Structure formats: structure tokens, C-alpha cells
Amino acid sequence: MTQIGHEAGIILKSPRELAQMREASWVAAVVLEEVAQKVRPGVTTAELDDVAVNEVRKRGAVASFKGYRGFPASICTSVNEEVVHGIPGNRVLKEGDIISLDFGAQLNGFHGDAAMTMGVGRIGSEAQKIIDAARGALEAGIAAARIGARLGDVSAAIQSHAEARGFSVVREYVGHGIGRQLHEDPQVPNFGIAGEGPVLQKGMTMALEPMLNAGVWRTRVAEDKWTVITVDGKLSAHFEHTIAIDDNGPEILTKLQGFPEGVI
Ligand code: MG
């Protein structure tokens, strides 16, 4: 039975629904990991998409993004100044690039969504700093996602972690509720005011996804009508986990522990 939260539009998941969603999320995480292991100088982003296609199929799941609003690939590959929604193609990764990989899987009628940014070979210290800050911002947001807290507490935790390290937070793209739909209520901004917004309840499931820029927060969409890039051409990094709000604190659904290979 699907339950509607007392905050309008937010769908709470039952334990049974969460169990199904945990499997979908695990597939998203494991496919992302398989793709990440193939990242190296000389590889094209289209080759990374091929890996995602094969790995998700092996597990009987479907790539959430393929065809979503017309997106032409299974994974988003966003390099350097590209923020999100990069389309895999013939671009060859080179030493010193950073690449953001974003992958969603649908299984059991539910979606899981995860992203990470990593270096291609050896990277510079500034590149490493923005990657670490984006990962840390996600961790700070997750830590704030507790029953009784407000959504603004999560947003503010992400924003303050990023800005304290000298990075800006993208405004035009945000995290989201997730479940039977890839994007459900509520929107989860990576900026905001603690104490504001909906109260977090047991059974809420959300994809938190801070996008940090090395320069200004403003972005624009490239000529391919998908790829989001920083307006100043400086680096951007992106991390994402699908989480569930539970009694004992937030559960990260898109992590690799818990479902050894072969269970699904
Ligand atoms: Mg997402």
C-alpha cells in the first residue's frame, strides 16, 4: 500500500516497497562501480555507456535515463566543466580530466539513482579538492537527513560544506524524491535555510545530489541541448546517493554493501 505523507505530494514507502527499492538501488550502485573501473586515459565515453548497458542488462534491470525525456544514452558522462547530463560519445578521456558518472536503474518497478566524480589517471590538486568537497557535501547532507529534521536542514548542510571549502553550489538543478518515478516530490535543493521546508518522515526516499562548481554557480546548456556546463568553463563535480529516511537514521540505498554479486 502506498502511503501519502502529510507533506503534500511526498510518497512514503512501506518496508516491502523499500526492500524492492533497495534492490534497484543496489543495481544502480554496482553498475556505476563497474563503469568507474573502466575509466582511464584513452577510453571514450561511448565505451563507458556500453559497459553500463551490458552491466544493467546482466542484472535484469533497465537503465532509468535511456529515453527519459528523450535522453539518448544509458549513463550520463560529464567531463571537466560539464556539470551533469553529458551524452556519451566519441570524446576520448585524457590524463588529468575529471569525469562525473550518473546512472539510474529500474527494477521491481522502482528506481535507484547514483553519481560520482573521479579522476582520469593522475589529476591536479584543485581537481582533487572539488571532488573531495562534493563527496563531503553529499555526506553532510545525508547526515542531516533524519526523522523530524526539515528538508532545509539537508540543503543547508550541503551548501555550507561546499561554500566553506570555496566552491559554489549549482542552483538550476537539484536532488529529488525517488521511487516508482525517477523524479518525485520533493525537490531537494543543494542550497537553503535550516529549519525550513517539509519535515522528514520515516519512509521518505530521496536522491541527494550536490553539484559543486570551482567558479560561479551559473550554468548553461550546450548545443546538444542536454549537456550542462559551467558558464565560466571551470571544473564541476557531482555525487549522488539514493537514501531512505528510517528510525535509525538515513539508509544509503545506493551503496555496495548488503547484496553480494549473484543475489539479484
Ligand atoms: Mg538524480
PDB file of C-alpha atoms and ligand atoms in Angstrom:
ATOM      1  CA  MET A   1       0.000   0.000   0.000  1.00  0.00           C
ATOM      2  CA  THR A   2       1.391   3.332  -0.978  1.00  0.00           C
ATOM      3  CA  GLN A   3       1.081   5.932   1.714  1.00  0.00           C
ATOM      4  CA  ILE A   4       1.000   9.665   1.115  1.00  0.00           C
ATOM      5  CA  GLY A   5       2.989  11.704   3.598  1.00  0.00           C
ATOM      6  CA  HIS A   6       1.415  14.578   5.482  1.00  0.00           C
ATOM      7  CA  GLU A   7       3.512  16.855   3.310  1.00  0.00           C
ATOM      8  CA  ALA A   8       1.520  17.021   0.087  1.00  0.00           C
ATOM      9  CA  GLY A   9       2.917  15.030  -2.792  1.00  0.00           C
ATOM     10  CA  ILE A  10       5.619  13.106  -0.910  1.00  0.00           C
ATOM     11  CA  ILE A  11       5.077   9.352  -1.273  1.00  0.00           C
ATOM     12  CA  LEU A  12       6.149   7.287   1.740  1.00  0.00           C
ATOM     13  CA  LYS A  13       7.408   3.761   1.053  1.00  0.00           C
ATOM     14  CA  SER A  14       6.380   0.710   3.050  1.00  0.00           C
ATOM     15  CA  PRO A  15       9.035  -1.754   4.272  1.00  0.00           C
ATOM     16  CA  ARG A  16       8.109  -4.059   1.379  1.00  0.00           C
ATOM     17  CA  GLU A  17       8.457  -1.232  -1.153  1.00  0.00           C
ATOM     18  CA  LEU A  18      11.758  -0.230   0.426  1.00  0.00           C
ATOM     19  CA  ALA A  19      13.051  -3.778   0.040  1.00  0.00           C
ATOM     20  CA  GLN A  20      12.257  -3.624  -3.686  1.00  0.00           C
ATOM     21  CA  MET A  21      13.815  -0.213  -3.999  1.00  0.00           C
ATOM     22  CA  ARG A  22      16.924  -1.401  -2.163  1.00  0.00           C
ATOM     23  CA  GLU A  23      17.490  -3.944  -4.949  1.00  0.00           C
ATOM     24  CA  ALA A  24      17.021  -1.372  -7.730  1.00  0.00           C
ATOM     25  CA  SER A  25      19.393   0.973  -5.936  1.00  0.00           C
ATOM     26  CA  TRP A  26      21.974  -1.751  -5.469  1.00  0.00           C
ATOM     27  CA  VAL A  27      21.954  -2.375  -9.218  1.00  0.00           C
ATOM     28  CA  ALA A  28      22.491   1.345  -9.853  1.00  0.00           C
ATOM     29  CA  ALA A  29      25.447   1.318  -7.471  1.00  0.00           C
ATOM     30  CA  VAL A  30      27.069  -1.806  -8.845  1.00  0.00           C
ATOM     31  CA  VAL A  31      26.737  -0.684 -12.477  1.00  0.00           C
ATOM     32  CA  LEU A  32      28.245   2.686 -11.575  1.00  0.00           C
ATOM     33  CA  GLU A  33      31.160   0.869  -9.938  1.00  0.00           C
ATOM     34  CA  GLU A  34      31.695  -1.360 -12.988  1.00  0.00           C
ATOM     35  CA  VAL A  35      31.765   1.711 -15.248  1.00  0.00           C
ATOM     36  CA  ALA A  36      34.119   3.568 -12.898  1.00  0.00           C
ATOM     37  CA  GLN A  37      36.590   0.703 -13.091  1.00  0.00           C
ATOM     38  CA  LYS A  38      36.837   1.212 -16.863  1.00  0.00           C
ATOM     39  CA  VAL A  39      37.709   4.920 -16.631  1.00  0.00           C
ATOM     40  CA  ARG A  40      41.249   5.559 -17.850  1.00  0.00           C
ATOM     41  CA  PRO A  41      43.085   7.697 -20.419  1.00  0.00           C
ATOM     42  CA  GLY A  42      42.202   6.632 -23.974  1.00  0.00           C
ATOM     43  CA  VAL A  43      38.706   5.353 -23.234  1.00  0.00           C
ATOM     44  CA  THR A  44      35.766   7.053 -24.960  1.00  0.00           C
ATOM     45  CA  THR A  45      32.612   7.993 -23.102  1.00  0.00           C
ATOM     46  CA  ALA A  46      30.627   5.830 -25.557  1.00  0.00           C
ATOM     47  CA  GLU A  47      32.646   2.820 -24.366  1.00  0.00           C
ATOM     48  CA  LEU A  48      31.584   3.647 -20.805  1.00  0.00           C
ATOM     49  CA  ASP A  49      27.962   3.712 -21.946  1.00  0.00           C
ATOM     50  CA  ASP A  50      28.435   0.250 -23.471  1.00  0.00           C
ATOM     51  CA  VAL A  51      29.639  -1.027 -20.097  1.00  0.00           C
ATOM     52  CA  ALA A  52      26.554   0.408 -18.389  1.00  0.00           C
ATOM     53  CA  VAL A  53      24.233  -1.151 -20.988  1.00  0.00           C
ATOM     54  CA  ASN A  54      25.788  -4.604 -20.538  1.00  0.00           C
ATOM     55  CA  GLU A  55      26.045  -4.499 -16.750  1.00  0.00           C
ATOM     56  CA  VAL A  56      22.458  -3.367 -16.166  1.00  0.00           C
ATOM     57  CA  ARG A  57      21.101  -5.959 -18.606  1.00  0.00           C
ATOM     58  CA  LYS A  58      23.038  -8.728 -16.827  1.00  0.00           C
ATOM     59  CA  ARG A  59      21.091  -7.953 -13.670  1.00  0.00           C
ATOM     60  CA  GLY A  60      17.661  -7.936 -15.299  1.00  0.00           C
ATOM     61  CA  ALA A  61      17.220  -4.218 -14.758  1.00  0.00           C
ATOM     62  CA  VAL A  62      16.652  -1.261 -17.075  1.00  0.00           C
ATOM     63  CA  ALA A  63      18.629   1.967 -17.383  1.00  0.00           C
ATOM     64  CA  SER A  64      16.359   4.696 -15.977  1.00  0.00           C
ATOM     65  CA  PHE A  65      17.731   7.519 -18.123  1.00  0.00           C
ATOM     66  CA  LYS A  66      17.568   5.841 -21.539  1.00  0.00           C
ATOM     67  CA  GLY A  67      14.773   7.634 -23.372  1.00  0.00           C
ATOM     68  CA  TYR A  68      13.867   9.734 -20.322  1.00  0.00           C
ATOM     69  CA  ARG A  69      12.576  12.959 -21.901  1.00  0.00           C
ATOM     70  CA  GLY A  70      14.462  11.757 -24.957  1.00  0.00           C
ATOM     71  CA  PHE A  71      17.911  11.287 -23.347  1.00  0.00           C
ATOM     72  CA  PRO A  72      19.771   9.174 -25.892  1.00  0.00           C
ATOM     73  CA  ALA A  73      22.061   7.065 -23.659  1.00  0.00           C
ATOM     74  CA  SER A  74      22.060   4.874 -20.550  1.00  0.00           C
ATOM     75  CA  ILE A  75      24.573   6.815 -18.447  1.00  0.00           C
ATOM     76  CA  CYS A  76      25.477  10.489 -18.159  1.00  0.00           C
ATOM     77  CA  THR A  77      29.176  11.246 -18.645  1.00  0.00           C
ATOM     78  CA  SER A  78      30.110  14.842 -17.804  1.00  0.00           C
ATOM     79  CA  VAL A  79      33.781  15.807 -18.237  1.00  0.00           C
ATOM     80  CA  ASN A  80      35.610  18.722 -16.533  1.00  0.00           C
ATOM     81  CA  GLU A  81      33.453  21.866 -16.943  1.00  0.00           C
ATOM     82  CA  GLU A  82      30.421  19.709 -17.757  1.00  0.00           C
ATOM     83  CA  VAL A  83      28.133  19.605 -14.713  1.00  0.00           C
ATOM     84  CA  VAL A  84      25.524  16.945 -15.481  1.00  0.00           C
ATOM     85  CA  HIS A  85      23.628  15.304 -18.370  1.00  0.00           C
ATOM     86  CA  GLY A  86      26.677  14.813 -20.612  1.00  0.00           C
ATOM     87  CA  ILE A  87      25.904  12.485 -23.516  1.00  0.00           C
ATOM     88  CA  PRO A  88      28.397   9.658 -24.082  1.00  0.00           C
ATOM     89  CA  GLY A  89      30.073   9.804 -27.482  1.00  0.00           C
ATOM     90  CA  ASN A  90      33.427   9.741 -29.231  1.00  0.00           C
ATOM     91  CA  ARG A  91      35.191  12.001 -26.719  1.00  0.00           C
ATOM     92  CA  VAL A  92      38.442  10.360 -25.613  1.00  0.00           C
ATOM     93  CA  LEU A  93      39.283  10.757 -21.920  1.00  0.00           C
ATOM     94  CA  LYS A  94      42.752  12.048 -21.231  1.00  0.00           C
ATOM     95  CA  GLU A  95      45.079  12.063 -18.241  1.00  0.00           C
ATOM     96  CA  GLY A  96      44.091  14.826 -15.810  1.00  0.00           C
ATOM     97  CA  ASP A  97      40.412  15.028 -16.812  1.00  0.00           C
ATOM     98  CA  ILE A  98      37.722  14.528 -14.220  1.00  0.00           C
ATOM     99  CA  ILE A  99      34.514  12.741 -15.161  1.00  0.00           C
ATOM    100  CA  SER A 100      31.128  12.654 -13.476  1.00  0.00           C
ATOM    101  CA  LEU A 101      29.195   9.416 -13.983  1.00  0.00           C
ATOM    102  CA  ASP A 102      25.472   9.398 -13.219  1.00  0.00           C
ATOM    103  CA  PHE A 103      23.432   6.210 -13.508  1.00  0.00           C
ATOM    104  CA  GLY A 104      19.884   5.182 -12.631  1.00  0.00           C
ATOM    105  CA  ALA A 105      18.483   1.637 -12.635  1.00  0.00           C
ATOM    106  CA  GLN A 106      14.872   0.498 -12.665  1.00  0.00           C
ATOM    107  CA  LEU A 107      13.994  -2.874 -11.140  1.00  0.00           C
ATOM    108  CA  ASN A 108      10.855  -4.179  -9.386  1.00  0.00           C
ATOM    109  CA  GLY A 109       9.063  -1.056 -10.612  1.00  0.00           C
ATOM    110  CA  PHE A 110      11.366   1.220  -8.612  1.00  0.00           C
ATOM    111  CA  HIS A 111      14.314   3.422  -9.458  1.00  0.00           C
ATOM    112  CA  GLY A 112      17.689   3.904  -7.783  1.00  0.00           C
ATOM    113  CA  ASP A 113      19.944   6.815  -8.780  1.00  0.00           C
ATOM    114  CA  ALA A 114      23.626   7.410  -8.015  1.00  0.00           C
ATOM    115  CA  ALA A 115      26.516   9.515  -9.276  1.00  0.00           C
ATOM    116  CA  MET A 116      30.193  10.061  -8.634  1.00  0.00           C
ATOM    117  CA  THR A 117      33.067  12.142  -9.961  1.00  0.00           C
ATOM    118  CA  MET A 118      36.543  10.667 -10.407  1.00  0.00           C
ATOM    119  CA  GLY A 119      39.882  11.494 -11.917  1.00  0.00           C
ATOM    120  CA  VAL A 120      41.207  10.092 -15.183  1.00  0.00           C
ATOM    121  CA  GLY A 121      44.707   8.920 -14.329  1.00  0.00           C
ATOM    122  CA  ARG A 122      46.637  11.487 -12.291  1.00  0.00           C
ATOM    123  CA  ILE A 123      44.763  14.730 -11.636  1.00  0.00           C
ATOM    124  CA  GLY A 124      45.739  18.131 -10.263  1.00  0.00           C
ATOM    125  CA  SER A 125      45.254  19.177  -6.653  1.00  0.00           C
ATOM    126  CA  GLU A 126      42.416  21.611  -7.500  1.00  0.00           C
ATOM    127  CA  ALA A 127      40.545  18.831  -9.274  1.00  0.00           C
ATOM    128  CA  GLN A 128      41.037  16.544  -6.294  1.00  0.00           C
ATOM    129  CA  LYS A 129      39.804  19.270  -3.951  1.00  0.00           C
ATOM    130  CA  ILE A 130      36.496  19.774  -5.744  1.00  0.00           C
ATOM    131  CA  ILE A 131      35.916  16.014  -5.909  1.00  0.00           C
ATOM    132  CA  ASP A 132      36.547  15.689  -2.173  1.00  0.00           C
ATOM    133  CA  ALA A 133      34.322  18.684  -1.400  1.00  0.00           C
ATOM    134  CA  ALA A 134      31.436  17.325  -3.484  1.00  0.00           C
ATOM    135  CA  ARG A 135      31.685  13.894  -1.840  1.00  0.00           C
ATOM    136  CA  GLY A 136      31.842  15.553   1.576  1.00  0.00           C
ATOM    137  CA  ALA A 137      28.846  17.754   0.777  1.00  0.00           C
ATOM    138  CA  LEU A 138      26.801  14.661  -0.039  1.00  0.00           C
ATOM    139  CA  GLU A 139      27.904  13.020   3.220  1.00  0.00           C
ATOM    140  CA  ALA A 140      26.942  16.169   5.151  1.00  0.00           C
ATOM    141  CA  GLY A 141      23.515  16.194   3.516  1.00  0.00           C
ATOM    142  CA  ILE A 142      22.933  12.529   4.299  1.00  0.00           C
ATOM    143  CA  ALA A 143      23.954  13.037   7.927  1.00  0.00           C
ATOM    144  CA  ALA A 144      21.296  15.759   8.247  1.00  0.00           C
ATOM    145  CA  ALA A 145      18.531  13.588   6.751  1.00  0.00           C
ATOM    146  CA  ARG A 146      16.963  12.361   9.983  1.00  0.00           C
ATOM    147  CA  ILE A 147      13.350  11.881  11.071  1.00  0.00           C
ATOM    148  CA  GLY A 148      11.983  15.168  12.366  1.00  0.00           C
ATOM    149  CA  ALA A 149      14.588  17.300  10.617  1.00  0.00           C
ATOM    150  CA  ARG A 150      13.476  19.649   7.858  1.00  0.00           C
ATOM    151  CA  LEU A 151      14.438  19.417   4.235  1.00  0.00           C
ATOM    152  CA  GLY A 152      16.115  22.826   4.565  1.00  0.00           C
ATOM    153  CA  ASP A 153      18.476  21.284   7.125  1.00  0.00           C
ATOM    154  CA  VAL A 154      19.726  18.879   4.437  1.00  0.00           C
ATOM    155  CA  SER A 155      20.052  21.648   1.833  1.00  0.00           C
ATOM    156  CA  ALA A 156      21.861  23.960   4.245  1.00  0.00           C
ATOM    157  CA  ALA A 157      24.284  21.214   5.331  1.00  0.00           C
ATOM    158  CA  ILE A 158      25.243  20.572   1.703  1.00  0.00           C
ATOM    159  CA  GLN A 159      25.619  24.257   0.885  1.00  0.00           C
ATOM    160  CA  SER A 160      27.684  25.155   3.942  1.00  0.00           C
ATOM    161  CA  HIS A 161      30.061  22.213   3.409  1.00  0.00           C
ATOM    162  CA  ALA A 162      30.667  23.292  -0.189  1.00  0.00           C
ATOM    163  CA  GLU A 163      30.981  27.014   0.392  1.00  0.00           C
ATOM    164  CA  ALA A 164      33.265  26.592   3.410  1.00  0.00           C
ATOM    165  CA  ARG A 165      35.711  24.943   1.012  1.00  0.00           C
ATOM    166  CA  GLY A 166      35.487  27.724  -1.560  1.00  0.00           C
ATOM    167  CA  PHE A 167      33.130  26.058  -4.026  1.00  0.00           C
ATOM    168  CA  SER A 168      29.756  27.237  -5.306  1.00  0.00           C
ATOM    169  CA  VAL A 169      26.587  25.177  -5.442  1.00  0.00           C
ATOM    170  CA  VAL A 170      24.597  24.840  -8.657  1.00  0.00           C
ATOM    171  CA  ARG A 171      21.101  26.332  -8.325  1.00  0.00           C
ATOM    172  CA  GLU A 172      19.351  25.310 -11.549  1.00  0.00           C
ATOM    173  CA  TYR A 173      19.485  21.543 -10.893  1.00  0.00           C
ATOM    174  CA  VAL A 174      18.504  19.850  -7.642  1.00  0.00           C
ATOM    175  CA  GLY A 175      18.029  16.489  -5.965  1.00  0.00           C
ATOM    176  CA  HIS A 176      14.622  14.851  -5.820  1.00  0.00           C
ATOM    177  CA  GLY A 177      12.294  12.366  -4.277  1.00  0.00           C
ATOM    178  CA  ILE A 178      12.526   8.976  -5.995  1.00  0.00           C
ATOM    179  CA  GLY A 179      10.532   5.760  -6.066  1.00  0.00           C
ATOM    180  CA  ARG A 180       8.241   4.367  -8.753  1.00  0.00           C
ATOM    181  CA  GLN A 181       9.052   7.594 -10.592  1.00  0.00           C
ATOM    182  CA  LEU A 182      12.630   8.691 -11.220  1.00  0.00           C
ATOM    183  CA  HIS A 183      11.683  12.179 -10.066  1.00  0.00           C
ATOM    184  CA  GLU A 184       9.110  12.520  -7.301  1.00  0.00           C
ATOM    185  CA  ASP A 185       8.358  15.228  -4.767  1.00  0.00           C
ATOM    186  CA  PRO A 186      10.053  16.864  -3.005  1.00  0.00           C
ATOM    187  CA  GLN A 187      12.714  18.762  -4.893  1.00  0.00           C
ATOM    188  CA  VAL A 188      15.914  18.705  -2.828  1.00  0.00           C
ATOM    189  CA  PRO A 189      17.938  21.875  -3.463  1.00  0.00           C
ATOM    190  CA  ASN A 190      21.640  21.901  -2.604  1.00  0.00           C
ATOM    191  CA  PHE A 191      21.185  25.325  -1.029  1.00  0.00           C
ATOM    192  CA  GLY A 192      18.674  26.527   1.513  1.00  0.00           C
ATOM    193  CA  ILE A 193      17.863  27.583   5.023  1.00  0.00           C
ATOM    194  CA  ALA A 194      17.954  25.244   8.019  1.00  0.00           C
ATOM    195  CA  GLY A 195      14.605  24.882   9.738  1.00  0.00           C
ATOM    196  CA  GLU A 196      12.587  25.473   6.581  1.00  0.00           C
ATOM    197  CA  GLY A 197      10.710  23.064   4.309  1.00  0.00           C
ATOM    198  CA  PRO A 198       8.919  19.749   4.804  1.00  0.00           C
ATOM    199  CA  VAL A 199       9.565  17.643   7.912  1.00  0.00           C
ATOM    200  CA  LEU A 200      11.402  14.403   7.105  1.00  0.00           C
ATOM    201  CA  GLN A 201       9.379  11.274   7.845  1.00  0.00           C
ATOM    202  CA  LYS A 202      10.091   7.564   8.001  1.00  0.00           C
ATOM    203  CA  GLY A 203       9.620   6.016   4.556  1.00  0.00           C
ATOM    204  CA  MET A 204      10.657   9.055   2.522  1.00  0.00           C
ATOM    205  CA  THR A 205      13.144   8.224  -0.226  1.00  0.00           C
ATOM    206  CA  MET A 206      15.265  10.872  -1.882  1.00  0.00           C
ATOM    207  CA  ALA A 207      18.198  11.246  -4.238  1.00  0.00           C
ATOM    208  CA  LEU A 208      20.597  13.819  -2.769  1.00  0.00           C
ATOM    209  CA  GLU A 209      22.961  15.117  -5.435  1.00  0.00           C
ATOM    210  CA  PRO A 210      25.207  18.107  -4.774  1.00  0.00           C
ATOM    211  CA  MET A 211      26.744  19.688  -7.875  1.00  0.00           C
ATOM    212  CA  LEU A 212      29.719  21.907  -6.984  1.00  0.00           C
ATOM    213  CA  ASN A 213      31.463  24.403  -9.239  1.00  0.00           C
ATOM    214  CA  ALA A 214      35.012  25.702  -8.856  1.00  0.00           C
ATOM    215  CA  GLY A 215      33.929  29.139 -10.102  1.00  0.00           C
ATOM    216  CA  VAL A 216      30.483  30.716 -10.231  1.00  0.00           C
ATOM    217  CA  TRP A 217      27.355  28.622  -9.759  1.00  0.00           C
ATOM    218  CA  ARG A 218      25.728  29.620 -13.027  1.00  0.00           C
ATOM    219  CA  THR A 219      25.420  27.047 -15.790  1.00  0.00           C
ATOM    220  CA  ARG A 220      24.219  26.891 -19.362  1.00  0.00           C
ATOM    221  CA  VAL A 221      23.088  24.109 -21.653  1.00  0.00           C
ATOM    222  CA  ALA A 222      25.379  23.169 -24.549  1.00  0.00           C
ATOM    223  CA  GLU A 223      24.345  22.966 -28.199  1.00  0.00           C
ATOM    224  CA  ASP A 224      23.430  19.284 -27.863  1.00  0.00           C
ATOM    225  CA  LYS A 225      20.524  20.555 -25.695  1.00  0.00           C
ATOM    226  CA  TRP A 226      21.494  18.202 -22.849  1.00  0.00           C
ATOM    227  CA  THR A 227      24.979  18.797 -21.514  1.00  0.00           C
ATOM    228  CA  VAL A 228      25.003  21.321 -18.672  1.00  0.00           C
ATOM    229  CA  ILE A 229      28.263  23.275 -18.437  1.00  0.00           C
ATOM    230  CA  THR A 230      29.648  25.940 -16.129  1.00  0.00           C
ATOM    231  CA  VAL A 231      29.338  29.436 -17.665  1.00  0.00           C
ATOM    232  CA  ASP A 232      32.957  30.239 -16.758  1.00  0.00           C
ATOM    233  CA  GLY A 233      34.385  26.951 -18.040  1.00  0.00           C
ATOM    234  CA  LYS A 234      35.731  25.970 -14.619  1.00  0.00           C
ATOM    235  CA  LEU A 235      35.516  22.470 -13.147  1.00  0.00           C
ATOM    236  CA  SER A 236      32.377  20.904 -11.692  1.00  0.00           C
ATOM    237  CA  ALA A 237      31.852  17.777  -9.570  1.00  0.00           C
ATOM    238  CA  HIS A 238      28.747  15.750  -8.691  1.00  0.00           C
ATOM    239  CA  PHE A 239      27.976  12.994  -6.184  1.00  0.00           C
ATOM    240  CA  GLU A 240      24.602  11.333  -5.599  1.00  0.00           C
ATOM    241  CA  HIS A 241      23.072   8.684  -3.390  1.00  0.00           C
ATOM    242  CA  THR A 242      19.528   7.415  -3.102  1.00  0.00           C
ATOM    243  CA  ILE A 243      18.625   7.319   0.585  1.00  0.00           C
ATOM    244  CA  ALA A 244      15.690   6.274   2.759  1.00  0.00           C
ATOM    245  CA  ILE A 245      14.680   8.043   5.967  1.00  0.00           C
ATOM    246  CA  ASP A 246      14.441   5.446   8.728  1.00  0.00           C
ATOM    247  CA  ASP A 247      14.240   5.164  12.511  1.00  0.00           C
ATOM    248  CA  ASN A 248      17.948   4.594  12.921  1.00  0.00           C
ATOM    249  CA  GLY A 249      18.918   7.468  10.629  1.00  0.00           C
ATOM    250  CA  PRO A 250      19.350   7.671   6.888  1.00  0.00           C
ATOM    251  CA  GLU A 251      19.936   4.430   4.983  1.00  0.00           C
ATOM    252  CA  ILE A 252      22.060   4.773   1.857  1.00  0.00           C
ATOM    253  CA  LEU A 253      20.324   2.529  -0.673  1.00  0.00           C
ATOM    254  CA  THR A 254      22.904   3.007  -3.445  1.00  0.00           C
ATOM    255  CA  LYS A 255      25.859   1.524  -1.673  1.00  0.00           C
ATOM    256  CA  LEU A 256      27.517  -1.729  -2.456  1.00  0.00           C
ATOM    257  CA  GLN A 257      27.278  -3.490   0.878  1.00  0.00           C
ATOM    258  CA  GLY A 258      24.429  -5.875   1.504  1.00  0.00           C
ATOM    259  CA  PHE A 259      23.813  -7.507  -1.847  1.00  0.00           C
ATOM    260  CA  PRO A 260      26.798  -9.646  -2.863  1.00  0.00           C
ATOM    261  CA  GLU A 261      27.171 -10.440  -6.554  1.00  0.00           C
ATOM    262  CA  GLY A 262      24.706 -13.106  -7.675  1.00  0.00           C
ATOM    263  CA  VAL A 263      21.954 -12.370  -5.153  1.00  0.00           C
ATOM    264  CA  ILE A 264      19.959 -10.432  -7.706  1.00  0.00           C
TER     265      ILE A 264
HETATM  266 MG    MG B   1      19.169  12.160  -9.680  1.00  0.00          MG
END
